[in-house]
CSV table of C-alpha atoms and ligand atoms in Angstrom, one decimal:
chain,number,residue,atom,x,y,z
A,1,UNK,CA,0.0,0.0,0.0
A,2,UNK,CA,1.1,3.7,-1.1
A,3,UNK,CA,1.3,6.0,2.3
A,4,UNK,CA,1.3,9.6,1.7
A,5,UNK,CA,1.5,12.1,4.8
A,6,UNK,CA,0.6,15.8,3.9
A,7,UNK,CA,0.6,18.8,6.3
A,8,UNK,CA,-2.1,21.9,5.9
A,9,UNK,CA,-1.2,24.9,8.8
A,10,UNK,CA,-4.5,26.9,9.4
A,11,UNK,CA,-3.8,30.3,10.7
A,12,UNK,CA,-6.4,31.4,14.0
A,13,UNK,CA,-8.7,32.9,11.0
A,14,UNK,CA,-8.9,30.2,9.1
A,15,UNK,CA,-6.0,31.3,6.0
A,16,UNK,CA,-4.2,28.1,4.9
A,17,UNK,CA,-1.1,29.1,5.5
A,18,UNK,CA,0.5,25.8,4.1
A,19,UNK,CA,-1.6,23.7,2.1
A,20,UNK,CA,-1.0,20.0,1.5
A,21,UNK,CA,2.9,19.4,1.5
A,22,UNK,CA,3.5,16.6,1.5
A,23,UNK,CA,5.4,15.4,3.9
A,24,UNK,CA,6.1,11.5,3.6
A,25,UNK,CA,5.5,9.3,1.2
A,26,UNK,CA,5.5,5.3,1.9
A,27,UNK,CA,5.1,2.5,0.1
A,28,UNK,CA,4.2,-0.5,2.7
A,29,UNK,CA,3.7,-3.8,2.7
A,30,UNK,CA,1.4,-6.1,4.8
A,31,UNK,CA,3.1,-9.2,5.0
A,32,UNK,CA,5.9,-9.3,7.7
A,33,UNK,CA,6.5,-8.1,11.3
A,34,UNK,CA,8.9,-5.6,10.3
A,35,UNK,CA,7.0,-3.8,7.8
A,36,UNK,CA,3.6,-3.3,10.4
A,37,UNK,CA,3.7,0.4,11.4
A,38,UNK,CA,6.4,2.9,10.9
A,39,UNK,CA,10.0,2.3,11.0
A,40,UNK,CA,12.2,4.1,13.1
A,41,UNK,CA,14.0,5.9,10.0
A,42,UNK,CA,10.8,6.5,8.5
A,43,UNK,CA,9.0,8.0,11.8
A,44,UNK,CA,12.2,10.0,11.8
A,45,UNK,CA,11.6,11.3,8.5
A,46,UNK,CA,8.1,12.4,9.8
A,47,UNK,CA,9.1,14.2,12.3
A,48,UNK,CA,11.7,15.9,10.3
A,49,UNK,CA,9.2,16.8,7.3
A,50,UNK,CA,7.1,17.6,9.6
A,51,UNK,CA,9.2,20.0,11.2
A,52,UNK,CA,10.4,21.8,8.5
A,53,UNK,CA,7.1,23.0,7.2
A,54,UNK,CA,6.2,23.8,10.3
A,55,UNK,CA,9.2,26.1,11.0
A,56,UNK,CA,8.9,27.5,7.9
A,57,UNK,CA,5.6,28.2,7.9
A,58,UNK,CA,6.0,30.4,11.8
A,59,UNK,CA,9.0,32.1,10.3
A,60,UNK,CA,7.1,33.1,7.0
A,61,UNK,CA,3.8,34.3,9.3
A,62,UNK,CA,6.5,36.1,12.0
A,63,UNK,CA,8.0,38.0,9.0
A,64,UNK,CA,4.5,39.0,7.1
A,65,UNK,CA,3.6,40.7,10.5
A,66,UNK,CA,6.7,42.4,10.3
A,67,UNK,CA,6.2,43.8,6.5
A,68,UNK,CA,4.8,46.5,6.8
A,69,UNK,CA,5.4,49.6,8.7
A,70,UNK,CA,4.3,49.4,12.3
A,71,UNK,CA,3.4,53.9,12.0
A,72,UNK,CA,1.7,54.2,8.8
A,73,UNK,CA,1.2,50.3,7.4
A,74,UNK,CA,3.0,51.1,4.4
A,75,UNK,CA,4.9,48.0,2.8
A,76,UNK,CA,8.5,47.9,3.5
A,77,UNK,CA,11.0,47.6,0.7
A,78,UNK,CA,12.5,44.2,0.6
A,79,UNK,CA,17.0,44.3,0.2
A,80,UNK,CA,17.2,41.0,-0.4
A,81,UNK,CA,17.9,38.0,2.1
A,82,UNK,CA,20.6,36.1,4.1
A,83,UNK,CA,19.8,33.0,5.5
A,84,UNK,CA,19.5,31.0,8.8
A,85,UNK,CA,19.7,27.3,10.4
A,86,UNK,CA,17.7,27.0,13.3
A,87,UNK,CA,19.0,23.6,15.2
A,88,UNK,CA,16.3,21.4,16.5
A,89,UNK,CA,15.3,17.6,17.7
A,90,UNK,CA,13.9,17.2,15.0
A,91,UNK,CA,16.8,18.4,12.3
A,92,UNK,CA,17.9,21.7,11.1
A,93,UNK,CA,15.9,24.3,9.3
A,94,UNK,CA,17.2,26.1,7.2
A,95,UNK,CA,15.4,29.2,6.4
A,96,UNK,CA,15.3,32.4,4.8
A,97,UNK,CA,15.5,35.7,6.4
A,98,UNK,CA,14.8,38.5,4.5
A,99,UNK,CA,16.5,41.6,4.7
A,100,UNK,CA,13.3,45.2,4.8
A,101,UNK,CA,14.1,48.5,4.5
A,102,UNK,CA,13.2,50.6,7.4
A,103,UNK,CA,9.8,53.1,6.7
A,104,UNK,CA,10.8,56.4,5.8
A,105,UNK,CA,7.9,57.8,7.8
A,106,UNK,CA,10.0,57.2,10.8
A,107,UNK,CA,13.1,59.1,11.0
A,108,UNK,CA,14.9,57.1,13.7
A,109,UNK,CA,18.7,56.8,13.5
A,110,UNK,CA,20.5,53.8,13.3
A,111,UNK,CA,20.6,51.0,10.6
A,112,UNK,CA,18.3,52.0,7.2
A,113,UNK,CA,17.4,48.2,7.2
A,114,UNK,CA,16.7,45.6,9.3
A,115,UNK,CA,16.3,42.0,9.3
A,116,UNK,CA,12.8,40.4,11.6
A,117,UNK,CA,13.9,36.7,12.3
A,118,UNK,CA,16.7,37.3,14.6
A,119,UNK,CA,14.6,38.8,16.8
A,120,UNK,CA,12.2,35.2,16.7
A,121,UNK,CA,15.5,33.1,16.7
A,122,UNK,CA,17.3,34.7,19.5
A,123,UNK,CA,19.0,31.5,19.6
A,124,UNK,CA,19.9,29.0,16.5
A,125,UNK,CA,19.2,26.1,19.0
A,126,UNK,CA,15.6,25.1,20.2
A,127,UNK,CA,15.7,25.1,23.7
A,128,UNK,CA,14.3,21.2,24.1
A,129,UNK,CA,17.3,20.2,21.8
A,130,UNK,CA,19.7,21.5,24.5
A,131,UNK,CA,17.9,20.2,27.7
A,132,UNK,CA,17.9,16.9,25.6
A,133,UNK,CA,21.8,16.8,25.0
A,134,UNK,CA,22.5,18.2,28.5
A,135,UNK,CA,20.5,16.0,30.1
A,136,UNK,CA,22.2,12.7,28.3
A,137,UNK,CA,25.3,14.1,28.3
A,138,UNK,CA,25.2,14.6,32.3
A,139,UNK,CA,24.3,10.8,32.4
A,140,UNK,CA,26.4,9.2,29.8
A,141,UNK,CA,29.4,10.1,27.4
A,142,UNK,CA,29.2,12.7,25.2
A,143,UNK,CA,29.6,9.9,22.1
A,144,UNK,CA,27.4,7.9,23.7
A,145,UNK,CA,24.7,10.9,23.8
A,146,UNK,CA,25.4,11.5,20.2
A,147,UNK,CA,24.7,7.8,19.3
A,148,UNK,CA,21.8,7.7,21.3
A,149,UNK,CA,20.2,11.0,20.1
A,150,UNK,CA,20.4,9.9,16.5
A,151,UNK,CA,18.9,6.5,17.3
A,152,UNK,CA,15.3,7.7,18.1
A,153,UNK,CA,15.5,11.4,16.7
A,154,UNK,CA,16.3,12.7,13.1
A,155,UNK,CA,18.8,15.0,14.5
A,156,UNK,CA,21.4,16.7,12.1
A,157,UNK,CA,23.7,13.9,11.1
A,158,UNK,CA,27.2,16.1,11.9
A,159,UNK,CA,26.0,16.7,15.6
A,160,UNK,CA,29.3,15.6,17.2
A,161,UNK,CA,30.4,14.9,21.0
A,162,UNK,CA,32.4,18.6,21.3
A,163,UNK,CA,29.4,20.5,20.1
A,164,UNK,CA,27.5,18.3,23.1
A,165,UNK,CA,30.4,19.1,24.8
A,166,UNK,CA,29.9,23.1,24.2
A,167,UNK,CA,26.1,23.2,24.8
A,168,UNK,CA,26.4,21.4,27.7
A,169,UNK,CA,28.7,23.5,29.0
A,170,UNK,CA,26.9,26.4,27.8
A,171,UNK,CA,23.5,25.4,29.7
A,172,UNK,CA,26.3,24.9,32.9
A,173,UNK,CA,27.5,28.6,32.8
A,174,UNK,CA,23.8,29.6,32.6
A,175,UNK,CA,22.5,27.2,35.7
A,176,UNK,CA,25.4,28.7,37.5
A,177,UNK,CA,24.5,32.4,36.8
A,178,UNK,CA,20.9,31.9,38.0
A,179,UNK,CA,21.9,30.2,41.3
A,180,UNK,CA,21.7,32.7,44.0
A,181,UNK,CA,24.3,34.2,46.6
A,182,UNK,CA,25.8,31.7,49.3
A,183,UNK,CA,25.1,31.9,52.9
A,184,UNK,CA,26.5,30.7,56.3
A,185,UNK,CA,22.5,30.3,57.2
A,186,UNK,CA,19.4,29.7,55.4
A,187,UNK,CA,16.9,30.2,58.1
A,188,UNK,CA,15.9,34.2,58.1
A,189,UNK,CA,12.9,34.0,59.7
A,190,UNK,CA,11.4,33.6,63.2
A,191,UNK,CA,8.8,31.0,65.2
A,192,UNK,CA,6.1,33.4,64.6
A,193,UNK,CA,6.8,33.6,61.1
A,194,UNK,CA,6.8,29.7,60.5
A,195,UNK,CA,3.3,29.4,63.0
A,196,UNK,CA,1.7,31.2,59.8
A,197,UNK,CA,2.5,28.8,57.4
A,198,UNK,CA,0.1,26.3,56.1
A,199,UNK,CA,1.0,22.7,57.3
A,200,UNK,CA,3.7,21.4,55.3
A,201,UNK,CA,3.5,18.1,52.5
A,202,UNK,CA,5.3,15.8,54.5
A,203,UNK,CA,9.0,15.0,55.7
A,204,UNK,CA,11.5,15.3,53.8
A,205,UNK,CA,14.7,12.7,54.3
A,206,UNK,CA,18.1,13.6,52.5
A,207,UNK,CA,20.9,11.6,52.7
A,208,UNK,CA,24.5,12.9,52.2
A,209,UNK,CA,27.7,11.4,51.7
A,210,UNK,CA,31.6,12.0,51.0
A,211,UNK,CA,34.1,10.1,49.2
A,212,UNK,CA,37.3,10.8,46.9
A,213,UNK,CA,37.5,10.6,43.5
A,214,UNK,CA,41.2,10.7,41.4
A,215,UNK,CA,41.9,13.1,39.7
A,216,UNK,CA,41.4,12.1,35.9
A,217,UNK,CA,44.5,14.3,35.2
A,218,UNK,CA,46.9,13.6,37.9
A,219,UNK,CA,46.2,10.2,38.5
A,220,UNK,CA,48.1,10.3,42.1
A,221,UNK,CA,45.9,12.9,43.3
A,222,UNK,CA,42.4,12.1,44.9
A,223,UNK,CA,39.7,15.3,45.7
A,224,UNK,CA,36.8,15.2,48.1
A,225,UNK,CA,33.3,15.2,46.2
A,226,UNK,CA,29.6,15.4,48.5
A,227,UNK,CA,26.7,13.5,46.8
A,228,UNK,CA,23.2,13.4,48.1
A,229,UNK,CA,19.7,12.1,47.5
A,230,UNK,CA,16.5,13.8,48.4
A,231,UNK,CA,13.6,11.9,49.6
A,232,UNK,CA,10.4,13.6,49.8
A,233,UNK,CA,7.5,11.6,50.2
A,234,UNK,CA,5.2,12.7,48.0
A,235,UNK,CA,7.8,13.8,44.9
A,236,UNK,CA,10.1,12.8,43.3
A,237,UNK,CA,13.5,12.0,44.5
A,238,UNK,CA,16.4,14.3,43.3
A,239,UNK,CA,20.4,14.7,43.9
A,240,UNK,CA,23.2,16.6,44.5
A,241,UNK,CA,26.5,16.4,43.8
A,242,UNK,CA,29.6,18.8,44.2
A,243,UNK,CA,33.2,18.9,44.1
A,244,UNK,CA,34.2,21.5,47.5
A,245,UNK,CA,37.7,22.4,47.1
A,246,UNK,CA,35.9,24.0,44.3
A,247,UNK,CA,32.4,24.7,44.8
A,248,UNK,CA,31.7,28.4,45.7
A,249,UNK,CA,28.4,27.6,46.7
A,250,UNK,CA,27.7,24.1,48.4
A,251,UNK,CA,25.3,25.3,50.8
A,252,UNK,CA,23.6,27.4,48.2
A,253,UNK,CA,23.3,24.3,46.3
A,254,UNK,CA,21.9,21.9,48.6
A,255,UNK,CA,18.7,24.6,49.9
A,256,UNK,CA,17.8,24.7,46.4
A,257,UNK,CA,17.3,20.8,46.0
A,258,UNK,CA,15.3,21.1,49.2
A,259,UNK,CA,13.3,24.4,47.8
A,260,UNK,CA,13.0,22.6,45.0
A,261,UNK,CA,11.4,19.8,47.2
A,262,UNK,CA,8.7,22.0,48.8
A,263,UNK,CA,10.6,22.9,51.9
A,264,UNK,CA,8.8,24.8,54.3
A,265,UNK,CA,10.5,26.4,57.6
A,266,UNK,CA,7.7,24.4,59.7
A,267,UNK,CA,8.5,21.1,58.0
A,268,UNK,CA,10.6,18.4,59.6
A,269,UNK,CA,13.9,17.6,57.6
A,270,UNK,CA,16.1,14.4,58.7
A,271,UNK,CA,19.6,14.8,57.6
A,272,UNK,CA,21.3,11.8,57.6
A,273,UNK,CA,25.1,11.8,57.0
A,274,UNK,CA,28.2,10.0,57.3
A,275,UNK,CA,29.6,12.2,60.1
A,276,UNK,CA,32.3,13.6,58.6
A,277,UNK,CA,32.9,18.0,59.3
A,278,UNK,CA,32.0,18.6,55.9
A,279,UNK,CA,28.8,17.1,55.5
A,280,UNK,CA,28.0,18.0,58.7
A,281,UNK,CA,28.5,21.4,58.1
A,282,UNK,CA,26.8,21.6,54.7
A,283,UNK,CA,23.7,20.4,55.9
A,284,UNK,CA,23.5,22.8,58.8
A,285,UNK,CA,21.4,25.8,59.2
A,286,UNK,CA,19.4,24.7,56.6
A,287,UNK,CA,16.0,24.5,58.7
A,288,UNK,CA,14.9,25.4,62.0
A,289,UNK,CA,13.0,21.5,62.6
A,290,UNK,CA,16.1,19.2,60.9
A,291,UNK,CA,17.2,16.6,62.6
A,292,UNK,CA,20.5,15.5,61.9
A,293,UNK,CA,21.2,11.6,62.0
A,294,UNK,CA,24.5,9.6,61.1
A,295,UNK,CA,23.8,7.3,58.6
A,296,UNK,CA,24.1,3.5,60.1
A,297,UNK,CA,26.0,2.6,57.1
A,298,UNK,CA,29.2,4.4,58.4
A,299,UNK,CA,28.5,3.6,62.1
A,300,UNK,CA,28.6,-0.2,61.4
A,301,UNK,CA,31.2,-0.1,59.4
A,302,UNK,CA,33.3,1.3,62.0
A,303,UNK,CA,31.8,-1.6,64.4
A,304,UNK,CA,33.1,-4.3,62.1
A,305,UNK,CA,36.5,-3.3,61.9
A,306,UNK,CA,36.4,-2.8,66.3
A,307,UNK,CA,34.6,-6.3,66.0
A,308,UNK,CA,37.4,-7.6,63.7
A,309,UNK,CA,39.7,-6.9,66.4
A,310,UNK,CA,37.8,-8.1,69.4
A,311,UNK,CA,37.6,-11.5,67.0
A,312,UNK,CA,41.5,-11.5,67.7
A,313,UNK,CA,41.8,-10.4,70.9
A,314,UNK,CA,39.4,-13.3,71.6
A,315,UNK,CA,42.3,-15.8,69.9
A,316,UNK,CA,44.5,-13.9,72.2
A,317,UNK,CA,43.2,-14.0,75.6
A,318,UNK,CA,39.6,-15.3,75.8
A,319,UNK,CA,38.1,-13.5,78.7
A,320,UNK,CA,39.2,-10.4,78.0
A,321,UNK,CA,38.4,-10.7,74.4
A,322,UNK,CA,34.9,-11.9,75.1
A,323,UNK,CA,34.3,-9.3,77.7
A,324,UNK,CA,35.2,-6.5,75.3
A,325,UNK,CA,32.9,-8.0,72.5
A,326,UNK,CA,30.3,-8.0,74.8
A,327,UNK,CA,31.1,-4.0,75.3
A,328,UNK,CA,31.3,-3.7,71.5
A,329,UNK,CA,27.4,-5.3,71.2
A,330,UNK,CA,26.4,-2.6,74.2
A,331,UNK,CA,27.5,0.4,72.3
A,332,UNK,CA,25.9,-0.9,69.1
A,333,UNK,CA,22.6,-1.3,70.5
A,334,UNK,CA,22.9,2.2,72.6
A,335,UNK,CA,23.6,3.4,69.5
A,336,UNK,CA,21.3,1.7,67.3
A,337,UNK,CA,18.3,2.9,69.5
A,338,UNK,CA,19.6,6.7,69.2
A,339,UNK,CA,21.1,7.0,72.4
A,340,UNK,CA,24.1,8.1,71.5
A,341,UNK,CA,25.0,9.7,74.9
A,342,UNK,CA,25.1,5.8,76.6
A,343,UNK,CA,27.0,4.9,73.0
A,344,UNK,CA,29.7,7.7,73.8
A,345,UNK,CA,30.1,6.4,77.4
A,346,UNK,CA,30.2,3.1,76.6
A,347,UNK,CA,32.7,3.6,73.7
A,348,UNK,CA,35.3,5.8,75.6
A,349,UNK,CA,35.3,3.1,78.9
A,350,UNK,CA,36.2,0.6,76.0
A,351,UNK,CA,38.9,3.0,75.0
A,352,UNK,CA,40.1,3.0,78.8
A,353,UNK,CA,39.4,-0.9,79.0
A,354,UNK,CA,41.7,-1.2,75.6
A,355,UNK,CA,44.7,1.2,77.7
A,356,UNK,CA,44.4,-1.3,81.0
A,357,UNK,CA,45.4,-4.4,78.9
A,358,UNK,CA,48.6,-3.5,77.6
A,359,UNK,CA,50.7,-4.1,80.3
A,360,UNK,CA,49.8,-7.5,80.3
A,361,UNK,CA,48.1,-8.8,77.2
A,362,UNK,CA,50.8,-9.2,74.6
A,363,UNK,CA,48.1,-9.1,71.5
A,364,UNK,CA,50.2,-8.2,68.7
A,365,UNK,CA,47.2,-5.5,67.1
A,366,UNK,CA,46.2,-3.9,70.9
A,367,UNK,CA,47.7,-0.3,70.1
A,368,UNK,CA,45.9,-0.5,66.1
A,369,UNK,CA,42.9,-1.9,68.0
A,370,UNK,CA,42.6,0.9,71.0
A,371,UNK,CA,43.6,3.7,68.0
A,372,UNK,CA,40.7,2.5,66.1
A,373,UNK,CA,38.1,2.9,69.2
A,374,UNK,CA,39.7,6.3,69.8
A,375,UNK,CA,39.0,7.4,66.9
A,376,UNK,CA,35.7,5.9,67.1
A,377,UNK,CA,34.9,7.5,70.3
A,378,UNK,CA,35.6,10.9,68.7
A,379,UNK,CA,33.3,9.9,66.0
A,380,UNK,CA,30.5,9.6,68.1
A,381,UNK,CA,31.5,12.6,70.3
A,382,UNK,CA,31.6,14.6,67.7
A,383,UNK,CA,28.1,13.8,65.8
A,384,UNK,CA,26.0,13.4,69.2
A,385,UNK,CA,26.7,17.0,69.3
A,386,UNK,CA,23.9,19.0,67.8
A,387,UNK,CA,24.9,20.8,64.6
B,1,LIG,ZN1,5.8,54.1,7.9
C-alpha cells in the first residue's frame, strides 16, 4: 500500500497558511512483522518533514507581520535576504531571512534596514534540543549521547560529541548564573513567622555522603566530592552532587534541591550523613525542625572493623576478648536505639578498657585496636553534638 502524509497549517482565522505538502510518502507492505507500522528511520523522516514545514511556515507568518510599517502600514522595501539554520530535535531548518528597509515615515537613526527573524531566533538552537543533550550528556558520554540521540531522533547527522560538549557547558555557565548568593544560614525567619505557614506536605529525608574521586588528570591525586539524594514523600526524589575544594556555593546548592522539594520552615527535615565535618557542616542551618542523624551505614562499618579486632583479641586471651565483645554489642545497641550519649560512654570506657590491657596482654594488634576505638569515640563525640 502507497502511504502519503501531507501537512495543511491553518492560521487562527482560518487562512491556509501551508496547504497540503506533503510530507512522507511510503510504500508499505502487509506481509511481515517488520513492515507493520512505521520504521524508526521513516517516523524520523516524519518528524523531520514535519518540522520543517512547520518552522517554515511560523517564520514566514513572523515575517508578514513584520512587513509592513508598524506607524503608517506602508509595505516595507524588501534588500534581499541572508539565511538562517535554526538547530532542532527534529533536524535543522534552514530558512530564509529576508532583509526590509526601514519606513521612511520614521526618521529614527541607526541602521536603514533591518532583518525580523533574529529577533524570533534569539537563539539558532531550540531550547528542548539543549535540555535533551544536557541531560544525556550529564548521564552518559558525550559519544554515547550522540549515538543515542540519532537512534530515536532525526537530528542533524554532523551533531558531534564537542558540540554536546559546548552546549552542555553552555547550559552549565547559565545554571550557575541563575543560582543565587551563598550563605553561612538559610533560616531568616522567626517562630512566629513559621506558626503562619500552612501545614507542610510531608518529611523530607536527605541523605549525604563524601568520598574521593582521582583526579582524571593527575592520576596520584584524589579530591573530596559530596553527593546526596533527596527523599520527599510525596515527589520525586532528586540529587546533589559537588566537588568543594571547588564549589563556591555548596550550601547554596543543597537549599535549592530542598526548595526545589517544597521545603517549608515548619517542615521536619532528617539529615542523615556520614559524620564527617564537611557534610555536617553543609547540611547545617538549613531548617529550623532538621534533625540531623549519622547514617548506620558508616557507624557499622566502624563496628566491624572494632569487631574484627575483638575477634582477635578473643584468639589472644579469651576472657578479656569476650568481655570487650560483649562492650562492643552494648555500644551498638545504645547506638542503634539513638542514644548516642550511653554509646559515647560506653565507647570511651572501652577506650580505657583497651589502655588497661597493655601491660599484660601481649596481642600483637592492641595499640591499632585501642587507635581505632579512639577514633571511634571521637566519632561519636563529635556527631552526638547538635549541629
Ligand atoms: Zn511608515
Amino acid at each position: 500500500m502507497r502511504v502519503e502524509v501531507q501537512l495543511r497549517v491553518v492560521s487562527g482565522d482560518g487562512e491556509i497558511l501551508c496547504d497540503d505538502a506533503e510530507v512522507l510518502a511510503l510504500d508499505k507492505r502487509h506481509d511481515r512483522l517488520e513492515a507493520i507500522g512505521l520504521s524508526l528511520a521513516e517516523g524520523k523522516d516524519l518528524l523531520a518533514g514535519v518540522q520543517q514545514y512547520l518552522i517554515a511556515t511560523q517564520a514566514t507568518a513572523f515575517v508578514t507581520e513584520r512587513r509592513c510599517c508598524a506607524h503608517c502600514a506602508r509595505p516595507l522595501r524588501s534588500k534581499g535576504r541572508t539565511s538562517l539554520t535554526f538547530r532542532t530535535p527534529f533536524g535543522n531548518v534552514p530558512l530564509d531571512s529576508p532583509r526590509l528597509h526601514r519606513c521612511r515615515c520614521t526618521d529614527a537613526a541607526g541602521p536603514q534596514t533591518f532583518s525580523p527573524l533574529p529577533a524570533l531566533f534569539t537563539s539558532h538552537t531550540a531550547p528542548e534540543l539543549l535540555y535533551l543533550e544536557s541531560k544525556w550528556a550529564s548521564l552518559v558520554s558525550y559519544g554515547m549521547t550522540v549515538d543515542l540521540l540519532k537512534d530515536v531522533l532525526p537530528i542533524d547527522a554532523r551533531l558531534n560529541p564537542k558540540t554536546v560538549r559546548n552546549h552542555l557547558h553552555r547550559v552549565a555557565v547559565r545554571a550557575e548564573a541563575a543560582l543565587g548568593d551563598e550563605r553561612p544560614n538559610f533560616i531568616d525567619s522567626c517562630q512566629a513567622d513559621w506558626r503562619e505557614l500552612p501545614p507542610p506536605e510531608g518529611e523530607i529525608v536527605v541523605g549525604i555522603d563524601g568520598g574521593y574521586v582521582r583526579d582524571w588528570a593527575d592520576k596520584k591525586d584524589h579530591f573530596g566530592v559530596l553527593v546526596g539524594k533527596s527523599l520527599p514523600r510525596d515527589r520525586q526524589d532528586r540529587y546533589l552532587g559537588l566537588v568543594q575544594s571547588f564549589d563556591a556555593k555548596p550550601k547554596r546548592r543543597l537549599w535549592e534541591l530542598l526548595c526545589s522539594q517544597g521545603l517549608q520552615m515548619n517542615q521536619t527535615v532528617t539529615f542523615l550523613i556520614d559524620g564527617g565535618d564537611d557534610v555536617r557542616n553543609l547540611a547545617a542551618e538549613m531548617a529550623p525542625y532538621a534533625e540531623h542523624h549519622l547514617d548506620w551505614f558508616h557507624v557499622t562499618m566502624r563496628l566491624t572493623v572494632l569487631g574484627q579486632f575483638a575477634t582477635g583479641l578473643v584468639n589472644h586471651d579469651r576472657n578479656e576478648g569476650e568481655r570487650i565483645a560483649r562492650d562492643l554489642l552494648r555500644i551498638k545497641r545504645y547506638l542503634w536505639h539513638g542514644n548516642s550519649r550511653a554509646g559515647l560512654l560506653w565507647a570511651e570506657g572501652l577506650v580505657d578498657e583497651l589502655y588497661g590491657l597493655e601491660e599484660d596482654c601481649a596481642y600483637p594488634k592492641l595499640k591499632a585496636f585501642i587507635k581505632t576505638a579512639e577514633e571511634f569515640a571521637t566519632y561519636i563525640r563529635r556527631n552526638g553534638e547538635p549541629t
